[in-house]
mmCIF file of C-alpha atoms in Angstrom:
data_model
loop_
_atom_site.group_PDB
_atom_site.id
_atom_site.type_symbol
_atom_site.label_atom_id
_atom_site.label_comp_id
_atom_site.label_asym_id
_atom_site.label_seq_id
_atom_site.Cartn_x
_atom_site.Cartn_y
_atom_site.Cartn_z
ATOM 1 C CA UNK A 1 10.408 8.240 12.068
ATOM 2 C CA UNK A 2 12.238 9.799 9.105
ATOM 3 C CA UNK A 3 15.439 7.812 9.553
ATOM 4 C CA UNK A 4 14.716 5.771 6.418
ATOM 5 C CA UNK A 5 14.308 8.986 4.411
ATOM 6 C CA UNK A 6 17.503 10.493 5.812
ATOM 7 C CA UNK A 7 19.449 7.336 4.988
ATOM 8 C CA UNK A 8 17.947 7.232 1.499
ATOM 9 C CA UNK A 9 19.005 10.843 0.838
ATOM 10 C CA UNK A 10 22.595 10.241 1.937
ATOM 11 C CA UNK A 11 22.831 7.014 -0.106
ATOM 12 C CA UNK A 12 21.389 8.729 -3.181
ATOM 13 C CA UNK A 13 23.846 11.620 -2.974
ATOM 14 C CA UNK A 14 26.782 9.228 -2.614
ATOM 15 C CA UNK A 15 25.600 7.163 -5.581
ATOM 16 C CA UNK A 16 24.713 10.056 -7.914
ATOM 17 C CA UNK A 17 27.513 12.429 -6.898
ATOM 18 C CA UNK A 18 30.410 10.200 -5.765
ATOM 19 C CA UNK A 19 33.017 12.830 -6.607
ATOM 20 C CA UNK A 20 31.314 15.266 -4.202
ATOM 21 C CA UNK A 21 29.797 13.083 -1.434
ATOM 22 C CA UNK A 22 32.006 9.955 -1.269
ATOM 23 C CA UNK A 23 35.659 9.539 -0.396
ATOM 24 C CA UNK A 24 38.225 11.590 1.554
ATOM 25 C CA UNK A 25 37.557 15.306 1.844
ATOM 26 C CA UNK A 26 34.062 15.005 0.394
ATOM 27 C CA UNK A 27 31.046 17.081 1.417
ATOM 28 C CA UNK A 28 28.821 15.627 4.137
ATOM 29 C CA UNK A 29 25.052 15.678 4.413
ATOM 30 C CA UNK A 30 23.587 15.526 7.941
ATOM 31 C CA UNK A 31 20.172 16.190 9.479
ATOM 32 C CA UNK A 32 18.805 17.974 12.550
ATOM 33 C CA UNK A 33 15.715 19.651 14.006
ATOM 34 C CA UNK A 34 13.170 16.928 13.181
ATOM 35 C CA UNK A 35 9.907 18.150 14.675
ATOM 36 C CA UNK A 36 6.350 17.243 13.776
ATOM 37 C CA UNK A 37 2.703 18.138 14.204
ATOM 38 C CA UNK A 38 -0.288 15.814 14.064
ATOM 39 C CA UNK A 39 -2.957 16.637 11.509
ATOM 40 C CA UNK A 40 -5.919 18.108 13.425
ATOM 41 C CA UNK A 41 -8.415 15.802 11.661
ATOM 42 C CA UNK A 42 -6.523 12.695 12.840
ATOM 43 C CA UNK A 43 -5.211 13.863 16.214
ATOM 44 C CA UNK A 44 -7.951 12.029 18.157
ATOM 45 C CA UNK A 45 -8.005 8.645 16.359
ATOM 46 C CA UNK A 46 -10.593 5.945 17.063
ATOM 47 C CA UNK A 47 -9.691 2.322 16.378
ATOM 48 C CA UNK A 48 -12.073 0.236 14.314
ATOM 49 C CA UNK A 49 -13.760 -2.954 15.486
ATOM 50 C CA UNK A 50 -11.608 -6.021 14.812
ATOM 51 C CA UNK A 51 -12.235 -7.452 11.356
ATOM 52 C CA UNK A 52 -10.685 -7.963 7.917
ATOM 53 C CA UNK A 53 -8.105 -5.313 7.011
ATOM 54 C CA UNK A 54 -5.892 -4.899 3.954
ATOM 55 C CA UNK A 55 -2.160 -5.469 4.504
ATOM 56 C CA UNK A 56 0.848 -4.843 2.237
ATOM 57 C CA UNK A 57 4.410 -6.120 2.704
ATOM 58 C CA UNK A 58 7.548 -5.047 0.898
ATOM 59 C CA UNK A 59 9.940 -7.992 1.297
ATOM 60 C CA UNK A 60 13.590 -8.185 0.255
ATOM 61 C CA UNK A 61 14.112 -10.429 -2.766
ATOM 62 C CA UNK A 62 17.284 -11.992 -4.161
ATOM 63 C CA UNK A 63 16.823 -12.751 -7.888
ATOM 64 C CA UNK A 64 19.749 -15.216 -7.710
ATOM 65 C CA UNK A 65 17.923 -17.214 -4.992
ATOM 66 C CA UNK A 66 14.217 -16.553 -5.689
ATOM 67 C CA UNK A 67 12.732 -19.473 -3.721
ATOM 68 C CA UNK A 68 13.436 -17.943 -0.331
ATOM 69 C CA UNK A 69 11.552 -18.982 1.724
ATOM 70 C CA UNK A 70 9.779 -15.688 2.295
ATOM 71 C CA UNK A 71 7.530 -14.784 5.227
ATOM 72 C CA UNK A 72 4.761 -12.235 5.688
ATOM 73 C CA UNK A 73 5.099 -9.823 8.596
ATOM 74 C CA UNK A 74 1.550 -10.482 9.844
ATOM 75 C CA UNK A 75 -0.639 -13.595 10.213
ATOM 76 C CA UNK A 76 -2.822 -13.677 7.080
ATOM 77 C CA UNK A 77 -6.505 -14.516 7.077
ATOM 78 C CA UNK A 78 -8.208 -16.814 4.590
ATOM 79 C CA UNK A 79 -8.481 -14.370 1.692
ATOM 80 C CA UNK A 80 -6.730 -14.142 -1.686
ATOM 81 C CA UNK A 81 -3.085 -13.108 -1.659
ATOM 82 C CA UNK A 82 -1.397 -11.273 -4.515
ATOM 83 C CA UNK A 83 2.375 -11.341 -4.970
ATOM 84 C CA UNK A 84 4.288 -9.004 -7.265
ATOM 85 C CA UNK A 85 7.902 -8.446 -8.220
ATOM 86 C CA UNK A 86 8.971 -4.821 -7.885
ATOM 87 C CA UNK A 87 11.321 -3.771 -10.668
ATOM 88 C CA UNK A 88 14.173 -1.309 -10.271
ATOM 89 C CA UNK A 89 12.032 1.539 -11.635
ATOM 90 C CA UNK A 90 9.167 0.771 -9.227
ATOM 91 C CA UNK A 91 6.869 -1.144 -11.607
ATOM 92 C CA UNK A 92 4.897 -4.107 -10.176
ATOM 93 C CA UNK A 93 5.030 -7.382 -12.115
ATOM 94 C CA UNK A 94 2.332 -9.832 -11.055
ATOM 95 C CA UNK A 95 3.396 -13.408 -10.292
ATOM 96 C CA UNK A 96 0.994 -16.135 -11.417
ATOM 97 C CA UNK A 97 -0.555 -18.439 -8.806
ATOM 98 C CA UNK A 98 1.650 -21.276 -10.048
ATOM 99 C CA UNK A 99 4.744 -19.156 -9.345
ATOM 100 C CA UNK A 100 3.938 -18.831 -5.619
ATOM 101 C CA UNK A 101 3.974 -21.919 -3.352
ATOM 102 C CA UNK A 102 2.375 -21.305 0.047
ATOM 103 C CA UNK A 103 3.456 -23.470 3.000
ATOM 104 C CA UNK A 104 0.396 -25.438 4.260
ATOM 105 C CA UNK A 105 1.947 -25.691 7.758
ATOM 106 C CA UNK A 106 2.613 -21.936 7.995
ATOM 107 C CA UNK A 107 0.139 -19.628 6.213
ATOM 108 C CA UNK A 108 2.607 -16.706 6.363
ATOM 109 C CA UNK A 109 5.453 -18.573 4.617
ATOM 110 C CA UNK A 110 5.844 -18.992 0.861
ATOM 111 C CA UNK A 111 8.367 -19.718 -1.886
ATOM 112 C CA UNK A 112 8.702 -18.159 -5.333
ATOM 113 C CA UNK A 113 8.963 -20.598 -8.243
ATOM 114 C CA UNK A 114 9.549 -18.445 -11.366
ATOM 115 C CA UNK A 115 7.850 -19.729 -14.513
ATOM 116 C CA UNK A 116 9.690 -20.408 -17.732
ATOM 117 C CA UNK A 117 10.798 -17.178 -19.347
ATOM 118 C CA UNK A 118 10.240 -15.082 -16.213
ATOM 119 C CA UNK A 119 12.951 -12.393 -16.001
ATOM 120 C CA UNK A 120 14.030 -11.478 -12.490
ATOM 121 C CA UNK A 121 16.707 -8.969 -13.508
ATOM 122 C CA UNK A 122 16.604 -5.788 -11.410
ATOM 123 C CA UNK A 123 13.879 -7.090 -9.084
ATOM 124 C CA UNK A 124 14.992 -6.823 -5.452
ATOM 125 C CA UNK A 125 11.636 -6.636 -3.636
ATOM 126 C CA UNK A 126 8.388 -8.586 -3.411
ATOM 127 C CA UNK A 127 5.162 -6.588 -3.025
ATOM 128 C CA UNK A 128 2.541 -8.742 -1.296
ATOM 129 C CA UNK A 129 -1.096 -7.769 -0.799
ATOM 130 C CA UNK A 130 -3.186 -9.885 1.597
ATOM 131 C CA UNK A 131 -5.809 -9.758 4.333
ATOM 132 C CA UNK A 132 -5.370 -9.754 8.114
ATOM 133 C CA UNK A 133 -7.698 -9.673 11.120
ATOM 134 C CA UNK A 134 -6.976 -6.482 13.022
ATOM 135 C CA UNK A 135 -8.295 -3.305 14.573
ATOM 136 C CA UNK A 136 -6.790 -0.257 12.914
ATOM 137 C CA UNK A 137 -6.651 3.507 12.726
ATOM 138 C CA UNK A 138 -4.503 6.197 11.087
ATOM 139 C CA UNK A 139 -2.455 9.236 12.060
ATOM 140 C CA UNK A 140 -1.195 11.919 9.714
ATOM 141 C CA UNK A 141 1.928 13.881 10.623
ATOM 142 C CA UNK A 142 3.740 16.855 9.151
ATOM 143 C CA UNK A 143 7.485 16.652 9.836
ATOM 144 C CA UNK A 144 9.879 19.584 9.572
ATOM 145 C CA UNK A 145 13.580 18.836 9.364
ATOM 146 C CA UNK A 146 16.777 20.471 8.167
ATOM 147 C CA UNK A 147 19.532 19.010 6.005
ATOM 148 C CA UNK A 148 23.027 20.488 6.323
ATOM 149 C CA UNK A 149 25.656 20.199 3.593
ATOM 150 C CA UNK A 150 29.177 20.934 4.866
ATOM 151 C CA UNK A 151 32.232 21.053 2.602
ATOM 152 C CA UNK A 152 35.924 21.897 2.799
ATOM 153 C CA UNK A 153 35.462 25.522 1.744
ATOM 154 C CA UNK A 154 32.854 27.970 0.481
ATOM 155 C CA UNK A 155 33.318 27.137 -3.202
ATOM 156 C CA UNK A 156 33.091 23.338 -2.900
ATOM 157 C CA UNK A 157 30.187 23.606 -0.472
ATOM 158 C CA UNK A 158 28.229 25.828 -2.852
ATOM 159 C CA UNK A 159 28.741 23.417 -5.739
ATOM 160 C CA UNK A 160 27.873 20.335 -3.630
ATOM 161 C CA UNK A 161 24.712 21.940 -2.269
ATOM 162 C CA UNK A 162 23.411 23.102 -5.652
ATOM 163 C CA UNK A 163 23.987 19.729 -7.281
ATOM 164 C CA UNK A 164 22.547 17.907 -4.264
ATOM 165 C CA UNK A 165 19.377 19.978 -4.615
ATOM 166 C CA UNK A 166 19.193 18.925 -8.273
ATOM 167 C CA UNK A 167 19.535 15.246 -7.337
ATOM 168 C CA UNK A 168 16.866 15.448 -4.603
ATOM 169 C CA UNK A 169 14.339 17.268 -6.792
ATOM 170 C CA UNK A 170 14.787 14.926 -9.755
ATOM 171 C CA UNK A 171 14.512 11.806 -7.559
ATOM 172 C CA UNK A 172 11.804 12.952 -5.168
ATOM 173 C CA UNK A 173 9.389 10.112 -5.953
ATOM 174 C CA UNK A 174 12.119 7.493 -5.487
ATOM 175 C CA UNK A 175 13.023 9.023 -2.107
ATOM 176 C CA UNK A 176 9.405 8.989 -0.984
ATOM 177 C CA UNK A 177 9.092 5.284 -1.868
ATOM 178 C CA UNK A 178 12.356 4.492 -0.071
ATOM 179 C CA UNK A 179 11.203 6.242 3.095
ATOM 180 C CA UNK A 180 8.398 3.788 3.875
ATOM 181 C CA UNK A 181 8.682 1.422 6.823
ATOM 182 C CA UNK A 182 6.782 -1.381 8.579
ATOM 183 C CA UNK A 183 7.467 -2.558 12.141
ATOM 184 C CA UNK A 184 5.779 -5.349 14.085
ATOM 185 C CA UNK A 185 6.177 -6.453 17.730
ATOM 186 C CA UNK A 186 3.929 -7.956 20.373
ATOM 187 C CA UNK A 187 0.944 -8.180 18.034
ATOM 188 C CA UNK A 188 1.091 -4.499 17.086
ATOM 189 C CA UNK A 189 1.959 -3.118 13.676
ATOM 190 C CA UNK A 190 2.829 0.319 12.307
ATOM 191 C CA UNK A 191 3.204 1.122 8.615
ATOM 192 C CA UNK A 192 4.575 4.480 7.560
ATOM 193 C CA UNK A 193 4.505 6.048 4.084
ATOM 194 C CA UNK A 194 5.605 9.434 2.818
ATOM 195 C CA UNK A 195 2.823 11.262 0.971
ATOM 196 C CA UNK A 196 4.564 14.548 0.138
ATOM 197 C CA UNK A 197 8.151 15.842 0.233
ATOM 198 C CA UNK A 198 8.535 19.613 -0.026
ATOM 199 C CA UNK A 199 11.566 21.928 -0.121
ATOM 200 C CA UNK A 200 10.641 25.017 1.854
ATOM 201 C CA UNK A 201 13.695 27.211 2.596
ATOM 202 C CA UNK A 202 17.472 27.320 3.005
ATOM 203 C CA UNK A 203 20.300 29.322 4.527
ATOM 204 C CA UNK A 204 24.070 29.874 4.642
ATOM 205 C CA UNK A 205 24.842 30.010 8.384
ATOM 206 C CA UNK A 206 28.580 29.631 7.871
ATOM 207 C CA UNK A 207 31.136 29.988 5.057
ATOM 208 C CA UNK A 208 31.296 26.254 4.324
ATOM 209 C CA UNK A 209 27.761 25.291 5.378
ATOM 210 C CA UNK A 210 24.424 25.317 3.566
ATOM 211 C CA UNK A 211 21.059 24.202 4.940
ATOM 212 C CA UNK A 212 17.847 22.996 3.296
ATOM 213 C CA UNK A 213 14.522 22.894 5.174
ATOM 214 C CA UNK A 214 12.145 20.091 4.272
ATOM 215 C CA UNK A 215 8.485 19.387 5.034
ATOM 216 C CA UNK A 216 7.353 15.767 4.893
ATOM 217 C CA UNK A 217 3.789 14.545 5.194
ATOM 218 C CA UNK A 218 3.802 11.071 6.773
ATOM 219 C CA UNK A 219 0.842 8.709 6.932
ATOM 220 C CA UNK A 220 0.876 6.146 9.783
ATOM 221 C CA UNK A 221 -1.382 3.111 9.786
ATOM 222 C CA UNK A 222 -1.607 1.620 13.295
ATOM 223 C CA UNK A 223 -2.907 -1.894 13.872
ATOM 224 C CA UNK A 224 -3.394 -4.489 16.561
ATOM 225 C CA UNK A 225 -3.270 -7.942 14.976
ATOM 226 C CA UNK A 226 -5.321 -11.012 15.843
ATOM 227 C CA UNK A 227 -5.562 -14.612 14.753
ATOM 228 C CA UNK A 228 -8.438 -15.047 12.326
ATOM 229 C CA UNK A 229 -10.524 -16.977 14.844
ATOM 230 C CA UNK A 230 -10.272 -14.173 17.441
ATOM 231 C CA UNK A 231 -13.278 -11.953 17.984
ATOM 232 C CA UNK A 232 -12.627 -8.992 20.238
ATOM 233 C CA UNK A 233 -14.844 -6.012 20.883
ATOM 234 C CA UNK A 234 -13.465 -2.517 20.584
ATOM 235 C CA UNK A 235 -14.164 -1.987 24.287
ATOM 236 C CA UNK A 236 -11.856 -4.818 25.355
ATOM 237 C CA UNK A 237 -9.204 -3.620 22.909
ATOM 238 C CA UNK A 238 -9.111 -0.108 24.279
ATOM 239 C CA UNK A 239 -9.488 -1.225 27.935
ATOM 240 C CA UNK A 240 -7.801 -4.666 28.067
ATOM 241 C CA UNK A 241 -7.415 -4.649 31.898
ATOM 242 C CA UNK A 242 -11.035 -3.844 32.747
ATOM 243 C CA UNK A 243 -12.929 -6.901 33.958
ATOM 244 C CA UNK A 244 -16.445 -7.767 32.865
ATOM 245 C CA UNK A 245 -17.675 -7.239 36.410
ATOM 246 C CA UNK A 246 -16.571 -3.622 36.354
ATOM 247 C CA UNK A 247 -18.479 -2.866 33.176
ATOM 248 C CA UNK A 248 -21.501 -0.635 33.586
#
């Protein structure tokens, strides 16, 4: 579940240190030994009764074609929706109601109609907050993984590793934001977000190899989604195959 974080780290190193991590003969960053523990306080989760729950989507946005159309990942309920532009530095810029046109035939679909003077430069995501009908719970996980930096020789590897560490430390918040994910299938939803990213230890197992051990605290929000008109008890959710006749 840390693939997004691993990809974000590699991309960041290639962008910030192209002379060291991009092109022929460059150093390479890879990952291994991803293990995790569940937080003891959340290891026996209990799902809530179905009802209104808060949902957040991060949707890709093309400032050169703002209208879209865009679509929410979950069926929304009849509650206010708030749509924001996310700037390149992570700031949220609220869109006015008149700048968002919702499709009356599909409550999850909408278009963005920027108002006069609205600057879209550097905005590549929409941040949407809305309500859904769901039953939900949370899991907290502590991941441990190792990043390896391998170069052509001892000298170039040492330089690449030290500068890579500088890049990761100085951009830790950006990496944490980029490591979030949201997946939906069959009426189920999981949202993952990185809460902490720690650098714990390192080693030099070979002449041209350096390792960095990381600890990542990941928060998972688990949901089963329903149409707004659906009313389902927690008993039928947790035991969907048990008939009413078999109930005590």
